Amino acid sequence: MRKILAILIILQLLSVNMKAQEWVVPDDRKGRLSTFPFDDNTRSSGQKIYNLNCMSCHGTPGKSNYLNLVPPPGDPATDKIQHNSDGEMFYKVQSGRGQMPSFRSVLTSDELWQVVSYIRSFNKSYKQQFRAVISSSAYPGATINMTLALNEPDSTFILTAWADRETGRVPVTDAGVRIFIHRTFGHQAVDEEKITDKTGKAVFKIPLKLNGDSLGNVTVSARFVDEDTFGTASKDTVLAAGIRTYPVSLVKERAMWNKASKAPLWIMLSYILGVLIAWSFIIIVLLKIRDIYITGKYIESAESEKQNN
Amino acid sequence: MARSIYNTDIHREKLESVSSDILRNVRINKGFIIWMGILALALAACVFAYTIQLKKGLGVTGLRDATSWGMYIATFVFFVATSLVGMLISSVLGLAGVKWIRPIARIAEIIAVAFAAIAGLVIVSDMGRPDRLPYVFMFGRFQSPILWDVTVVTTYFFVSLMLWFIPLIPDLAIAKTRLNGRPGFLIKAYELLSVNWINHDRQVKIMHQAMRILLILIVPLAFAIHTVTSWLFALTPRAGWDSTIFGPYFISGAFVSGTAAVIIAMYFYRENYRLSRYLTNDHFEKIGRVLALVSIIYIYFNINEFLVPAYKLKTHDAIHLRELLTGHHAMLFWSVQLLGLVIPVILLLIKRMRRPLPLLLISAVVLTASWFKRYIIVVPPQEHPYLPVQNVPIEWMVYKPTVIETAVTFGSLILVLMIITVLSKLFPVLPVWELAEEEASAKGEENKQ
């Protein structure tokens, strides 16, 4: 039943795509702004994310070398993409459409804004507006913050969220929250979505055999599921929740795929010996030609001496 | 004491007649200049095509993501294959004591030198950034067949060049006094290249030692060069290339195209250089048999190469084989297999077909088919990559050579022809010294009887 439903939804989505060439962004999302100003740091982070996730289809911005797909992905440096507001761009990358995948669970809000920051660097007439204060419709006028802590005996992460108003601090309750662990190629979700309790706390179970670095550290990141209601507050924290791992470099041992100096010994020896043997014979032959020359010269001069005598 | 071939009257008489027959063609005549002029003009057009490729990049060729090896690499494999005949004739048959190859050995070496010399250049034409060629040596990895290939092609070229040059030394010495009316630079070159050869016993002995080293060395080298060329393909897991018999499959195929090339050259020299006294019907009869033999061996390897995967039909092999046997490439595939292999073998079994003219025609078809055979080995397997791609233009997946690419490929063939022309017009194409000795000893035996 679920499968059929899923297929129906996909078909529905596809047919919507077919009909609606225009990519409509909900009005309340259009005006959304980044919570931080774009600078060289955000641009370079954005570039890294772009190169990993976007470049394979959109190409290098400004070079129009995007993939020849239907509909065409387009070059982010061109008007076609630059005419979007920051909010529209954010929405489109986050939600995806048709062949463009959704990056909702791949990139955090901050990372999405960094991508926007990078794309905007190709638009000289662009002037950024940003919203420094994180607003929340549930806690109007308040600044929302969260912390993450490790509860080692229970093997859990404890998230605490609160809102600071002029009148004082209150816990953020009934808010859906998720946490992720930063990994090389994306984020690893921890446990499921949790709802903050009356004290603004949510408890996440740490997965078994969670690999950390050599100190057991992992970078944990928390955010609200409904960012429109609770704002884009997020928290990155390094916690010693993982197992200590000592990664061995794949290029440490001699191997076929390794660089020349790390080639398997047998192949190095075979190559070098083969070349040496072949070329030493060639040199011997060259010396033989020299011998022919010297012999001829010697005998000729001997003969002519004989004749002179 | 110096042993001289001028000692006996028979020798002198024979030497004079043989040398006048063969050296008659060593000259820079109008024909040579016109022919080289035509080649140079055609080459200029091809070089122009190459400059476009150099400026605009490999995008001007039909090469794309999926099929990144096309005509150029097919031509490279074809050239390497054809050059292998030097080893077959001089070494395999020569060391086995086969006498009739004497007048052919140098022709085989000319073919070997010309094709091996340009094979490396063809690789450069396949590079988008030829200025990075030195990187192969600067950053080459011992694990990479590309490095092995560059190494063996270079080595094989040098050894072939010496196999051509060393038996030429006595001829140069004989010829240098008989080149009246030829340009001064040629006589000087002969003087220099004949390295003081006076046909002294000691010199003859040294030359034999050098030749023996080379003739033995060239066998593993020739096997290496073409096996490594086959490994450029077989060391990948791609369906159609992923084969354990690719080495012998390539080598047996090489002997087919090389022998055909030698036959064409033999016919050309016999007719144009009026050398039918030395390149007799019997020589054609014998080399016709060699062509039949190597073709049969190659058919055997073809059966192995296609029947074994076609019996198992593993998913990706099935896609590849279907395209080849009944699909997009079927026409080319069956033409090559039938016209280039099966029918020639059947014809060659008939004695009349091993006469010079029919043999020439058969060889021309075989040689042409050999090139297309390399095309079939190189191109179709790339059209079915393991990682599927969707929604990309058809030309990304299906390779179609462009005019520029074809012109550059022709350019490499023209260079081969130019080298062959220079080697066969400025130097004797048949071994004067050996043929004089052979005729003399035959005459001597007759006299004894």
JSON list of C-alpha atoms in Angstrom, two decimals, chain A residues 47-117:
[
{"chain": "A", "resi": 47, "resn": "GLN", "atom": "CA", "xyz": [32.77, 26.74, -3.26]},
{"chain": "A", "resi": 48, "resn": "LYS", "atom": "CA", "xyz": [33.92, 23.52, -1.63]},
{"chain": "A", "resi": 49, "resn": "ILE", "atom": "CA", "xyz": [30.31, 22.42, -1.09]},
{"chain": "A", "resi": 50, "resn": "TYR", "atom": "CA", "xyz": [29.40, 23.48, -4.63]},
{"chain": "A", "resi": 51, "resn": "ASN", "atom": "CA", "xyz": [32.27, 21.52, -6.16]},
{"chain": "A", "resi": 52, "resn": "LEU", "atom": "CA", "xyz": [31.28, 18.37, -4.28]},
{"chain": "A", "resi": 53, "resn": "ASN", "atom": "CA", "xyz": [27.52, 18.52, -4.75]},
{"chain": "A", "resi": 54, "resn": "CYS", "atom": "CA", "xyz": [26.55, 20.84, -7.59]},
{"chain": "A", "resi": 55, "resn": "MET", "atom": "CA", "xyz": [29.38, 21.02, -10.13]},
{"chain": "A", "resi": 56, "resn": "SER", "atom": "CA", "xyz": [28.73, 17.60, -11.68]},
{"chain": "A", "resi": 57, "resn": "CYS", "atom": "CA", "xyz": [25.54, 19.00, -13.25]},
{"chain": "A", "resi": 58, "resn": "HIS", "atom": "CA", "xyz": [25.85, 22.79, -13.13]},
{"chain": "A", "resi": 59, "resn": "GLY", "atom": "CA", "xyz": [29.49, 22.94, -14.19]},
{"chain": "A", "resi": 60, "resn": "THR", "atom": "CA", "xyz": [31.91, 25.71, -13.28]},
{"chain": "A", "resi": 61, "resn": "PRO", "atom": "CA", "xyz": [30.00, 28.96, -12.78]},
{"chain": "A", "resi": 62, "resn": "GLY", "atom": "CA", "xyz": [30.60, 31.39, -15.64]},
{"chain": "A", "resi": 63, "resn": "LYS", "atom": "CA", "xyz": [31.81, 28.70, -18.08]},
{"chain": "A", "resi": 64, "resn": "SER", "atom": "CA", "xyz": [28.40, 27.46, -19.21]},
{"chain": "A", "resi": 65, "resn": "ASN", "atom": "CA", "xyz": [29.73, 23.91, -19.08]},
{"chain": "A", "resi": 66, "resn": "TYR", "atom": "CA", "xyz": [26.69, 22.45, -17.35]},
{"chain": "A", "resi": 67, "resn": "LEU", "atom": "CA", "xyz": [25.32, 19.05, -18.37]},
{"chain": "A", "resi": 68, "resn": "ASN", "atom": "CA", "xyz": [23.11, 18.87, -21.39]},
{"chain": "A", "resi": 69, "resn": "LEU", "atom": "CA", "xyz": [20.01, 17.67, -19.55]},
{"chain": "A", "resi": 70, "resn": "VAL", "atom": "CA", "xyz": [16.31, 18.34, -20.04]},
{"chain": "A", "resi": 71, "resn": "PRO", "atom": "CA", "xyz": [15.48, 20.80, -18.56]},
{"chain": "A", "resi": 72, "resn": "PRO", "atom": "CA", "xyz": [18.99, 22.28, -18.68]},
{"chain": "A", "resi": 73, "resn": "PRO", "atom": "CA", "xyz": [20.51, 22.80, -15.21]},
{"chain": "A", "resi": 74, "resn": "GLY", "atom": "CA", "xyz": [21.86, 26.20, -16.22]},
{"chain": "A", "resi": 75, "resn": "ASP", "atom": "CA", "xyz": [24.98, 28.06, -15.23]},
{"chain": "A", "resi": 76, "resn": "PRO", "atom": "CA", "xyz": [24.66, 29.63, -11.75]},
{"chain": "A", "resi": 77, "resn": "ALA", "atom": "CA", "xyz": [26.52, 32.73, -12.94]},
{"chain": "A", "resi": 78, "resn": "THR", "atom": "CA", "xyz": [23.85, 33.59, -15.48]},
{"chain": "A", "resi": 79, "resn": "ASP", "atom": "CA", "xyz": [20.73, 35.73, -15.02]},
{"chain": "A", "resi": 80, "resn": "LYS", "atom": "CA", "xyz": [18.55, 32.64, -15.20]},
{"chain": "A", "resi": 81, "resn": "ILE", "atom": "CA", "xyz": [19.71, 31.68, -11.74]},
{"chain": "A", "resi": 82, "resn": "GLN", "atom": "CA", "xyz": [20.89, 35.04, -10.42]},
{"chain": "A", "resi": 83, "resn": "HIS", "atom": "CA", "xyz": [17.43, 36.62, -10.81]},
{"chain": "A", "resi": 84, "resn": "ASN", "atom": "CA", "xyz": [16.23, 34.43, -7.93]},
{"chain": "A", "resi": 85, "resn": "SER", "atom": "CA", "xyz": [16.09, 36.08, -4.53]},
{"chain": "A", "resi": 86, "resn": "ASP", "atom": "CA", "xyz": [18.34, 34.61, -1.84]},
{"chain": "A", "resi": 87, "resn": "GLY", "atom": "CA", "xyz": [15.31, 32.93, -0.33]},
{"chain": "A", "resi": 88, "resn": "GLU", "atom": "CA", "xyz": [14.26, 31.40, -3.64]},
{"chain": "A", "resi": 89, "resn": "MET", "atom": "CA", "xyz": [17.73, 30.09, -4.28]},
{"chain": "A", "resi": 90, "resn": "PHE", "atom": "CA", "xyz": [17.90, 28.62, -0.78]},
{"chain": "A", "resi": 91, "resn": "TYR", "atom": "CA", "xyz": [14.50, 26.99, -1.21]},
{"chain": "A", "resi": 92, "resn": "LYS", "atom": "CA", "xyz": [15.29, 25.50, -4.59]},
{"chain": "A", "resi": 93, "resn": "VAL", "atom": "CA", "xyz": [18.57, 23.97, -3.50]},
{"chain": "A", "resi": 94, "resn": "GLN", "atom": "CA", "xyz": [16.98, 22.70, -0.33]},
{"chain": "A", "resi": 95, "resn": "SER", "atom": "CA", "xyz": [13.90, 21.13, -1.88]},
{"chain": "A", "resi": 96, "resn": "GLY", "atom": "CA", "xyz": [15.06, 20.14, -5.39]},
{"chain": "A", "resi": 97, "resn": "ARG", "atom": "CA", "xyz": [12.81, 19.33, -8.34]},
{"chain": "A", "resi": 98, "resn": "GLY", "atom": "CA", "xyz": [12.76, 16.72, -11.08]},
{"chain": "A", "resi": 99, "resn": "GLN", "atom": "CA", "xyz": [16.33, 15.61, -11.71]},
{"chain": "A", "resi": 100, "resn": "MET", "atom": "CA", "xyz": [17.71, 18.17, -9.27]},
{"chain": "A", "resi": 101, "resn": "PRO", "atom": "CA", "xyz": [17.95, 16.34, -5.95]},
{"chain": "A", "resi": 102, "resn": "SER", "atom": "CA", "xyz": [16.87, 17.78, -2.61]},
{"chain": "A", "resi": 103, "resn": "PHE", "atom": "CA", "xyz": [19.75, 18.79, -0.35]},
{"chain": "A", "resi": 104, "resn": "ARG", "atom": "CA", "xyz": [17.56, 19.07, 2.74]},
{"chain": "A", "resi": 105, "resn": "SER", "atom": "CA", "xyz": [19.15, 16.17, 4.53]},
{"chain": "A", "resi": 106, "resn": "VAL", "atom": "CA", "xyz": [22.56, 16.57, 2.93]},
{"chain": "A", "resi": 107, "resn": "LEU", "atom": "CA", "xyz": [23.40, 20.17, 3.75]},
{"chain": "A", "resi": 108, "resn": "THR", "atom": "CA", "xyz": [22.65, 22.24, 6.84]},
{"chain": "A", "resi": 109, "resn": "SER", "atom": "CA", "xyz": [21.04, 25.67, 6.56]},
{"chain": "A", "resi": 110, "resn": "ASP", "atom": "CA", "xyz": [24.39, 27.32, 7.08]},
{"chain": "A", "resi": 111, "resn": "GLU", "atom": "CA", "xyz": [25.93, 25.23, 4.34]},
{"chain": "A", "resi": 112, "resn": "LEU", "atom": "CA", "xyz": [23.08, 26.06, 1.98]},
{"chain": "A", "resi": 113, "resn": "TRP", "atom": "CA", "xyz": [23.63, 29.75, 2.66]},
{"chain": "A", "resi": 114, "resn": "GLN", "atom": "CA", "xyz": [27.35, 29.28, 1.99]},
{"chain": "A", "resi": 115, "resn": "VAL", "atom": "CA", "xyz": [26.47, 27.85, -1.40]},
{"chain": "A", "resi": 116, "resn": "VAL", "atom": "CA", "xyz": [24.23, 30.86, -2.05]},
{"chain": "A", "resi": 117, "resn": "SER", "atom": "CA", "xyz": [27.13, 33.06, -0.97]}
]
